[in-house]
Amino acid sequence: MTFSRKEQWIIFMTVNGCLVMFIALFPIYCKYIRGAVRTGCFMLDTIRIYCPACGGTRAVISLLNFDFLSSILFNPIVLYTIFFSTLYIITEIIN
């Protein structure tokens, strides 16, 4: 489906207008409606669920301290990523 130049302009202005309104009103929402508690994670702050990266920094710090159990409990994706990345690099070196 092809849009005319005028329709493209209307869609562009509508999308950008919504984006500007979101950017302008989001801090007000965070401060007055939802409360002033901020965790630093956008998903956790807005929709109150943990994102796949939550706990990633703590998991890396635990790995650097050789505390593998805490690392897995904080975020298992970090350990899996390191393991499979290392495995991939080793197989590429061998081949």
XYZ file of C-alpha atoms in Angstrom, residues 85-95:
11
model
C 30.591 -16.903 23.687
C 33.708 -18.643 24.959
C 32.597 -21.907 23.356
C 31.986 -20.134 20.036
C 35.383 -18.415 20.100
C 37.157 -21.699 20.858
C 35.382 -23.510 18.003
C 36.237 -20.670 15.608
C 39.905 -20.824 16.625
C 39.994 -24.590 16.151
C 38.377 -24.437 12.718
